[in-house]
mmCIF file of C-alpha atoms in Angstrom:
data_model
loop_
_atom_site.group_PDB
_atom_site.id
_atom_site.type_symbol
_atom_site.label_atom_id
_atom_site.label_comp_id
_atom_site.label_asym_id
_atom_site.label_seq_id
_atom_site.Cartn_x
_atom_site.Cartn_y
_atom_site.Cartn_z
ATOM 1 C CA MET A 522 -28.809 76.315 32.719
ATOM 2 C CA GLY A 523 -26.151 75.262 35.207
ATOM 3 C CA VAL A 524 -23.483 77.004 37.241
ATOM 4 C CA THR A 525 -20.553 76.163 39.484
ATOM 5 C CA LEU A 526 -20.011 78.658 42.299
ATOM 6 C CA PRO A 527 -16.446 79.526 43.398
ATOM 7 C CA ASP A 528 -15.367 77.888 46.694
ATOM 8 C CA PHE A 529 -18.621 75.914 46.774
ATOM 9 C CA PRO A 530 -18.310 72.131 46.439
ATOM 10 C CA SER A 531 -21.810 71.498 45.108
ATOM 11 C CA LYS A 532 -22.952 72.153 41.531
ATOM 12 C CA ILE A 533 -26.218 73.835 40.607
ATOM 13 C CA HIS A 534 -27.552 72.309 37.391
ATOM 14 C CA ALA A 535 -30.626 71.556 35.259
ATOM 15 C CA ILE A 536 -32.202 74.936 36.058
ATOM 16 C CA ASN A 537 -35.467 75.540 34.194
ATOM 17 C CA GLY A 538 -38.345 77.945 34.668
ATOM 18 C CA THR A 539 -40.400 80.907 33.584
ATOM 19 C CA ILE A 540 -40.211 84.559 34.644
ATOM 20 C CA LEU A 541 -42.938 86.972 33.517
ATOM 21 C CA ALA A 542 -42.377 90.730 33.739
ATOM 22 C CA ASN A 543 -44.111 93.976 32.805
ATOM 23 C CA ARG A 544 -44.020 97.514 34.145
ATOM 24 C CA ASP A 545 -46.282 96.629 37.109
ATOM 25 C CA GLN A 546 -44.878 93.341 38.387
ATOM 26 C CA VAL A 547 -42.367 90.516 38.063
ATOM 27 C CA GLU A 548 -43.565 86.953 38.590
ATOM 28 C CA ILE A 549 -41.435 83.858 38.979
ATOM 29 C CA ARG A 550 -43.896 81.311 37.649
ATOM 30 C CA GLU A 551 -41.633 78.477 38.751
ATOM 31 C CA ILE A 552 -37.916 77.858 38.661
ATOM 32 C CA THR A 553 -36.713 74.322 39.330
ATOM 33 C CA GLY A 554 -33.252 72.856 39.508
ATOM 34 C CA PHE A 555 -30.822 70.590 41.272
ATOM 35 C CA LEU A 556 -28.064 71.141 43.812
ATOM 36 C CA ASP A 557 -26.010 67.981 43.323
ATOM 37 C CA GLN A 558 -28.732 65.316 43.701
ATOM 38 C CA GLY A 559 -31.074 67.517 45.747
ATOM 39 C CA ASN A 560 -33.890 69.361 43.963
ATOM 40 C CA PHE A 561 -35.451 72.754 44.598
ATOM 41 C CA SER A 562 -38.341 74.902 43.395
ATOM 42 C CA ILE A 563 -38.779 78.682 43.642
ATOM 43 C CA THR A 564 -41.939 80.727 43.033
ATOM 44 C CA GLY A 565 -42.616 84.373 43.766
ATOM 45 C CA LYS A 566 -44.062 87.709 42.761
ATOM 46 C CA THR A 567 -43.272 91.383 43.370
ATOM 47 C CA SER A 568 -45.155 94.523 42.459
ATOM 48 C CA LEU A 569 -43.234 97.396 40.885
ATOM 49 C CA THR A 570 -43.331 101.147 41.340
ATOM 50 C CA ASP A 571 -41.211 103.022 38.800
ATOM 51 C CA PHE A 572 -39.604 99.657 38.036
ATOM 52 C CA MET A 573 -38.523 99.239 41.686
ATOM 53 C CA PRO A 574 -39.779 96.265 43.728
ATOM 54 C CA ARG A 575 -42.375 96.994 46.402
ATOM 55 C CA ALA A 576 -44.411 94.300 48.125
ATOM 56 C CA TYR A 577 -43.261 90.785 47.316
ATOM 57 C CA THR A 578 -43.731 87.128 48.192
ATOM 58 C CA ALA A 579 -41.521 84.129 47.465
ATOM 59 C CA LYS A 580 -41.475 80.456 48.333
ATOM 60 C CA LEU A 581 -38.582 77.990 48.332
ATOM 61 C CA THR A 582 -39.119 74.253 48.666
ATOM 62 C CA ALA A 583 -36.349 71.700 48.410
ATOM 63 C CA GLN A 584 -35.612 68.060 49.106
ATOM 64 C CA SER A 585 -32.254 66.531 50.042
ATOM 65 C CA LEU A 586 -30.225 69.724 49.676
ATOM 66 C CA PRO A 587 -26.594 68.873 50.524
ATOM 67 C CA VAL A 588 -24.326 70.621 53.009
ATOM 68 C CA ASN A 589 -20.762 69.362 52.576
ATOM 69 C CA VAL A 590 -17.944 70.806 54.669
ATOM 70 C CA PRO A 591 -14.388 69.539 54.072
ATOM 71 C CA GLU A 592 -13.829 69.001 57.809
ATOM 72 C CA GLY A 593 -15.973 65.855 57.804
ATOM 73 C CA LEU A 594 -19.518 67.281 57.973
ATOM 74 C CA ASP A 595 -22.120 65.966 55.545
ATOM 75 C CA ALA A 596 -25.860 66.589 55.757
ATOM 76 C CA LEU A 597 -29.043 66.614 53.669
ATOM 77 C CA PHE A 598 -31.927 69.002 54.373
ATOM 78 C CA ASP A 599 -35.537 69.405 53.280
ATOM 79 C CA VAL A 600 -36.557 73.075 53.120
ATOM 80 C CA ASP A 601 -39.901 74.886 53.101
ATOM 81 C CA LEU A 602 -39.380 78.662 53.443
ATOM 82 C CA ASN A 603 -41.613 81.659 52.748
ATOM 83 C CA LEU A 604 -40.471 85.242 52.231
ATOM 84 C CA ALA A 605 -42.930 88.148 52.349
ATOM 85 C CA GLY A 606 -42.773 91.903 52.848
ATOM 86 C CA THR A 607 -41.296 95.043 51.389
ATOM 87 C CA MET A 608 -37.800 96.482 51.088
ATOM 88 C CA GLU A 609 -38.459 98.321 54.365
ATOM 89 C CA LYS A 610 -39.751 95.329 56.361
ATOM 90 C CA SER A 611 -39.914 91.632 55.537
ATOM 91 C CA ALA A 612 -40.056 88.197 57.166
ATOM 92 C CA LEU A 613 -38.597 84.786 56.356
ATOM 93 C CA SER A 614 -40.422 81.863 57.967
ATOM 94 C CA GLY A 615 -40.828 78.134 57.570
ATOM 95 C CA THR A 616 -39.083 74.878 58.407
ATOM 96 C CA ILE A 617 -35.733 73.221 57.757
ATOM 97 C CA VAL A 618 -35.795 69.482 58.335
ATOM 98 C CA LEU A 619 -32.646 67.397 58.741
ATOM 99 C CA ASP A 620 -32.993 64.382 56.488
ATOM 100 C CA SER A 621 -29.598 62.912 57.381
ATOM 101 C CA GLY A 622 -26.325 64.208 58.748
ATOM 102 C CA GLU A 623 -22.977 62.967 60.021
ATOM 103 C CA LEU A 624 -19.869 64.483 61.585
ATOM 104 C CA THR A 625 -16.820 62.238 61.248
ATOM 105 C CA ARG A 626 -13.736 64.429 61.633
ATOM 106 C CA GLU A 627 -11.089 63.789 64.281
ATOM 107 C CA ILE A 628 -11.167 66.294 67.146
ATOM 108 C CA ASN A 629 -8.029 67.464 68.927
ATOM 109 C CA ILE A 630 -9.156 68.984 72.240
ATOM 110 C CA ASN A 631 -5.961 70.952 72.840
ATOM 111 C CA LYS A 632 -6.000 72.328 69.286
ATOM 112 C CA GLU A 633 -9.662 73.342 69.565
ATOM 113 C CA ILE A 634 -9.082 75.102 72.905
ATOM 114 C CA ILE A 635 -5.995 76.960 71.640
ATOM 115 C CA SER A 636 -7.889 78.071 68.519
ATOM 116 C CA ALA A 637 -10.800 79.367 70.604
ATOM 117 C CA VAL A 638 -8.455 81.293 72.925
ATOM 118 C CA THR A 639 -6.245 82.817 70.225
ATOM 119 C CA ASN A 640 -9.128 83.572 67.857
ATOM 120 C CA PRO A 641 -12.261 84.008 69.980
ATOM 121 C CA GLN A 642 -14.270 85.680 67.201
ATOM 122 C CA ARG A 643 -14.042 82.429 65.221
ATOM 123 C CA SER A 644 -16.184 80.602 67.759
ATOM 124 C CA ARG A 645 -18.384 83.527 68.824
ATOM 125 C CA LYS A 646 -21.568 83.919 66.844
ATOM 126 C CA GLY A 647 -24.503 86.133 67.545
ATOM 127 C CA VAL A 648 -25.131 89.833 67.855
ATOM 128 C CA ASN A 649 -22.971 92.703 66.670
ATOM 129 C CA GLN A 650 -20.775 90.614 64.383
ATOM 130 C CA GLN A 651 -21.404 92.575 61.179
ATOM 131 C CA GLN A 652 -18.830 95.063 59.956
ATOM 132 C CA GLU A 653 -21.214 97.134 57.850
ATOM 133 C CA GLY A 654 -24.953 97.435 58.136
ATOM 134 C CA ASN A 655 -27.245 96.143 55.419
ATOM 135 C CA PRO A 656 -30.659 97.859 55.608
ATOM 136 C CA TYR A 657 -32.490 95.016 53.904
ATOM 137 C CA LEU A 658 -30.974 92.281 56.094
ATOM 138 C CA ASP A 659 -31.348 94.414 59.231
ATOM 139 C CA ASN A 660 -35.081 94.753 58.515
ATOM 140 C CA LEU A 661 -35.557 91.058 57.714
ATOM 141 C CA THR A 662 -36.939 89.013 60.621
ATOM 142 C CA LEU A 663 -36.530 85.255 60.942
ATOM 143 C CA ASP A 664 -38.880 82.618 62.309
ATOM 144 C CA ILE A 665 -37.540 79.255 61.184
ATOM 145 C CA PHE A 666 -38.006 75.894 62.895
ATOM 146 C CA VAL A 667 -35.172 73.369 62.614
ATOM 147 C CA GLN A 668 -36.295 69.786 63.134
ATOM 148 C CA ALA A 669 -35.090 66.304 62.232
ATOM 149 C CA LYS A 670 -36.494 63.432 60.254
ATOM 150 C CA ASN A 671 -33.499 61.347 61.343
ATOM 151 C CA ASN A 672 -30.913 61.876 64.082
ATOM 152 C CA PHE A 673 -27.666 63.698 63.393
ATOM 153 C CA ILE A 674 -24.752 61.251 63.823
ATOM 154 C CA VAL A 675 -21.509 62.225 65.569
ATOM 155 C CA ASP A 676 -18.826 59.587 64.967
ATOM 156 C CA THR A 677 -15.464 60.979 66.121
ATOM 157 C CA ASN A 678 -12.490 59.930 68.203
ATOM 158 C CA LEU A 679 -14.117 61.528 71.277
ATOM 159 C CA ALA A 680 -17.728 60.386 71.005
ATOM 160 C CA ASN A 681 -20.325 58.353 69.157
ATOM 161 C CA LEU A 682 -23.656 60.133 69.539
ATOM 162 C CA GLU A 683 -27.062 60.564 67.936
ATOM 163 C CA ILE A 684 -28.493 64.079 68.273
ATOM 164 C CA HIS A 685 -32.126 65.021 67.665
ATOM 165 C CA PRO A 686 -32.521 68.805 67.175
ATOM 166 C CA ASP A 687 -35.709 70.734 67.859
ATOM 167 C CA LEU A 688 -34.740 74.401 67.469
ATOM 168 C CA ARG A 689 -36.139 77.768 66.466
ATOM 169 C CA ILE A 690 -34.175 80.542 64.735
ATOM 170 C CA GLN A 691 -35.426 84.095 65.270
ATOM 171 C CA GLY A 692 -33.964 87.579 65.161
ATOM 172 C CA SER A 693 -32.340 88.811 61.944
ATOM 173 C CA PRO A 694 -29.713 87.306 59.596
ATOM 174 C CA MET A 695 -27.135 89.700 61.069
ATOM 175 C CA ALA A 696 -28.065 88.827 64.663
ATOM 176 C CA PRO A 697 -29.835 85.444 64.779
ATOM 177 C CA VAL A 698 -31.120 83.991 68.037
ATOM 178 C CA VAL A 699 -31.425 80.220 68.488
ATOM 179 C CA SER A 700 -33.709 78.706 71.112
ATOM 180 C CA GLY A 701 -34.849 75.182 71.886
ATOM 181 C CA ARG A 702 -33.280 71.876 72.819
ATOM 182 C CA SER A 703 -31.412 69.048 71.148
ATOM 183 C CA THR A 704 -31.570 65.659 72.844
ATOM 184 C CA ILE A 705 -28.750 63.121 72.656
ATOM 185 C CA ASP A 706 -29.623 59.428 72.690
ATOM 186 C CA PRO A 707 -28.084 56.904 72.348
ATOM 187 C CA GLY A 708 -24.364 57.529 72.571
ATOM 188 C CA THR A 709 -20.923 56.839 74.023
ATOM 189 C CA ILE A 710 -18.076 59.134 75.117
ATOM 190 C CA HIS A 711 -14.387 58.204 75.139
ATOM 191 C CA HIS A 712 -12.394 59.426 78.137
ATOM 192 C CA TYR A 713 -9.119 58.071 79.566
ATOM 193 C CA ASN A 714 -9.295 55.458 76.774
ATOM 194 C CA LYS A 715 -12.497 54.117 78.318
ATOM 195 C CA GLU A 716 -15.959 54.032 76.785
ATOM 196 C CA PHE A 717 -18.686 55.731 78.820
ATOM 197 C CA THR A 718 -22.306 54.949 77.953
ATOM 198 C CA LEU A 719 -24.607 57.950 77.755
ATOM 199 C CA THR A 720 -27.283 58.105 80.456
ATOM 200 C CA ARG A 721 -28.410 61.713 79.929
ATOM 201 C CA GLY A 722 -27.765 64.224 77.184
ATOM 202 C CA THR A 723 -29.256 67.607 76.291
ATOM 203 C CA ILE A 724 -28.047 70.694 74.446
ATOM 204 C CA ASP A 725 -30.067 73.780 75.359
ATOM 205 C CA PHE A 726 -30.034 77.154 73.610
ATOM 206 C CA ILE A 727 -31.209 79.673 76.202
ATOM 207 C CA ASN A 728 -28.910 82.680 75.698
ATOM 208 C CA PRO A 729 -31.060 85.488 74.162
ATOM 209 C CA TYR A 730 -28.019 87.461 73.017
ATOM 210 C CA LYS A 731 -25.887 85.000 71.060
ATOM 211 C CA ILE A 732 -25.809 81.451 69.748
ATOM 212 C CA GLU A 733 -24.366 79.600 72.727
ATOM 213 C CA PRO A 734 -25.251 75.951 73.386
ATOM 214 C CA GLU A 735 -25.332 74.778 76.996
ATOM 215 C CA LEU A 736 -24.454 71.107 77.458
ATOM 216 C CA ASP A 737 -25.685 68.725 80.134
ATOM 217 C CA ILE A 738 -24.250 65.302 79.419
ATOM 218 C CA GLN A 739 -23.792 62.345 81.766
ATOM 219 C CA ALA A 740 -22.263 58.980 80.922
ATOM 220 C CA LEU A 741 -21.450 55.825 82.893
ATOM 221 C CA HIS A 742 -18.562 53.355 82.888
ATOM 222 C CA GLU A 743 -18.509 50.258 85.097
ATOM 223 C CA ILE A 744 -15.150 49.072 86.360
ATOM 224 C CA ARG A 745 -14.872 46.276 88.894
ATOM 225 C CA ASP A 746 -17.183 47.179 91.827
ATOM 226 C CA TRP A 747 -17.546 50.856 90.925
ATOM 227 C CA ASP A 748 -19.828 52.855 88.647
ATOM 228 C CA ILE A 749 -17.849 55.829 87.319
ATOM 229 C CA THR A 750 -19.966 58.772 86.128
ATOM 230 C CA LEU A 751 -18.575 61.360 83.721
ATOM 231 C CA SER A 752 -20.402 64.704 83.614
ATOM 232 C CA VAL A 753 -19.926 67.381 80.941
ATOM 233 C CA THR A 754 -21.727 70.650 81.688
ATOM 234 C CA GLY A 755 -21.591 74.294 80.663
ATOM 235 C CA THR A 756 -21.043 76.251 77.463
ATOM 236 C CA PRO A 757 -18.258 75.515 74.937
ATOM 237 C CA ASP A 758 -16.221 78.427 76.327
ATOM 238 C CA ALA A 759 -16.562 77.165 79.915
ATOM 239 C CA LEU A 760 -16.973 73.393 79.808
ATOM 240 C CA VAL A 761 -16.682 71.511 83.093
ATOM 241 C CA LEU A 762 -15.711 67.815 83.067
ATOM 242 C CA SER A 763 -16.074 65.970 86.350
ATOM 243 C CA LEU A 764 -15.870 62.380 87.568
ATOM 244 C CA ALA A 765 -17.772 60.722 90.409
ATOM 245 C CA SER A 766 -18.058 57.135 91.604
ATOM 246 C CA ASP A 767 -20.488 54.840 93.380
ATOM 247 C CA PRO A 768 -19.318 53.686 95.944
ATOM 248 C CA GLN A 769 -17.634 57.045 96.537
ATOM 249 C CA LEU A 770 -13.900 57.429 95.908
ATOM 250 C CA GLU A 771 -11.441 60.300 95.959
ATOM 251 C CA GLN A 772 -10.650 61.877 92.593
ATOM 252 C CA ALA A 773 -7.138 60.391 92.608
ATOM 253 C CA ASP A 774 -8.607 56.918 93.134
ATOM 254 C CA ILE A 775 -11.100 57.380 90.284
ATOM 255 C CA THR A 776 -8.320 58.498 87.943
ATOM 256 C CA SER A 777 -6.151 55.608 89.052
ATOM 257 C CA LEU A 778 -8.967 53.114 88.453
ATOM 258 C CA LEU A 779 -9.535 54.403 84.931
ATOM 259 C CA LEU A 780 -5.833 54.519 84.039
ATOM 260 C CA ARG A 781 -4.478 51.480 85.858
ATOM 261 C CA GLY A 782 -7.496 49.466 86.984
ATOM 262 C CA LYS A 783 -6.519 49.850 90.666
ATOM 263 C CA THR A 784 -7.016 52.406 93.426
ATOM 264 C CA THR A 785 -4.073 54.386 94.771
ATOM 265 C CA ASN A 786 -3.771 52.182 97.868
ATOM 266 C CA GLU A 787 -3.803 49.065 95.719
ATOM 267 C CA LEU A 788 -1.062 50.485 93.539
ATOM 268 C CA ILE A 789 1.047 51.485 96.528
ATOM 269 C CA SER A 790 0.605 48.020 97.995
ATOM 270 C CA SER A 791 1.609 46.447 94.700
ATOM 271 C CA GLU A 792 4.813 48.548 94.827
ATOM 272 C CA GLY A 793 5.708 47.039 98.177
ATOM 273 C CA GLY A 794 4.190 49.842 100.230
ATOM 274 C CA ASN A 795 6.920 52.311 99.194
ATOM 275 C CA HIS A 796 5.749 55.484 97.509
ATOM 276 C CA LEU A 797 8.974 57.467 97.745
ATOM 277 C CA PHE A 798 10.292 58.024 94.233
ATOM 278 C CA SER A 799 12.769 60.280 92.537
ATOM 279 C CA GLY A 800 14.481 60.828 89.217
ATOM 280 C CA GLU A 801 12.681 60.315 85.936
ATOM 281 C CA ARG A 802 10.378 57.428 86.857
ATOM 282 C CA SER A 803 6.617 57.728 86.422
ATOM 283 C CA CYS A 804 4.330 58.048 89.401
ATOM 284 C CA PRO A 805 2.809 54.583 90.068
ATOM 285 C CA VAL A 806 -0.581 56.183 90.700
ATOM 286 C CA CYS A 807 -0.956 58.863 88.027
ATOM 287 C CA HIS A 808 1.470 57.051 85.714
ATOM 288 C CA LEU A 809 1.722 60.137 83.565
ATOM 289 C CA PHE A 810 3.950 62.535 85.463
ATOM 290 C CA ARG A 811 7.598 62.698 86.384
ATOM 291 C CA ALA A 812 8.876 63.375 89.881
ATOM 292 C CA GLY A 813 7.792 66.738 91.232
ATOM 293 C CA GLN A 814 4.936 67.059 88.722
ATOM 294 C CA CYS A 815 2.396 64.647 90.187
ATOM 295 C CA PRO A 816 -0.865 66.566 90.867
ATOM 296 C CA GLY A 817 -2.049 63.880 93.266
ATOM 297 C CA ARG A 818 1.031 64.454 95.521
ATOM 298 C CA HIS A 819 1.811 60.763 95.534
ATOM 299 C CA TRP A 820 5.503 61.696 95.351
ATOM 300 C CA SER A 821 7.643 62.570 98.317
#
């Protein structure tokens, strides 16, 4: 048997197995099949009372199950999950192991921020998101560990990173809670058209009420006699990007170094010492703003 699911890019095929049933129980002896090139196996049993399921157990094992999202996300997972309980109370536990994964889509920061602001529910996941209650899902508890056989690769216009997840999913399907940490190493971040080399990178899940990663990323770029450090901290809804230098410079000088390769004083000196500008020319320091719009107040 095979089937193609609507709006689902992968095909389920080569399904074979045996189901035994009588008035007292239903047993899935074993059902095997393929999801694209990945294979899976399902076994299980439930007792019946008046032909209604009572206590049951089930087990799902799989290798190289694909997750393909059109926006440039491809991954393969190995799965070992166990389901046990009754219709009134049940538990799903086990492990999901990342075999391989890669994110390659281009990221437009402005577009992502506008989308999050205009449609906040799209990026908010966690509790109280269901429209209608489902008694079975509400009474199902989760205890699933998410680990990695190989690092997850991020290869986008903003960063090249390798992420190693070590997470735990608890709660219920309608209100899951993620805890744990993902480490990032190695990696590079692109900022101001410069490549910063990762020196520290963690993604922590510590919010007990919703799925909300907290980033702590630090990367270094050497330019002339200065080490420029880029820090990215906070949650996706409140990210803070900051720049620091060693030896210490003002923020305008750091920006000028990254954009023009010179400090503000060096740029002013190269302009003959005159920093009085008008009209439509670009600021010689920021180089990106017209007269009256320079945030560094290099205009007069």
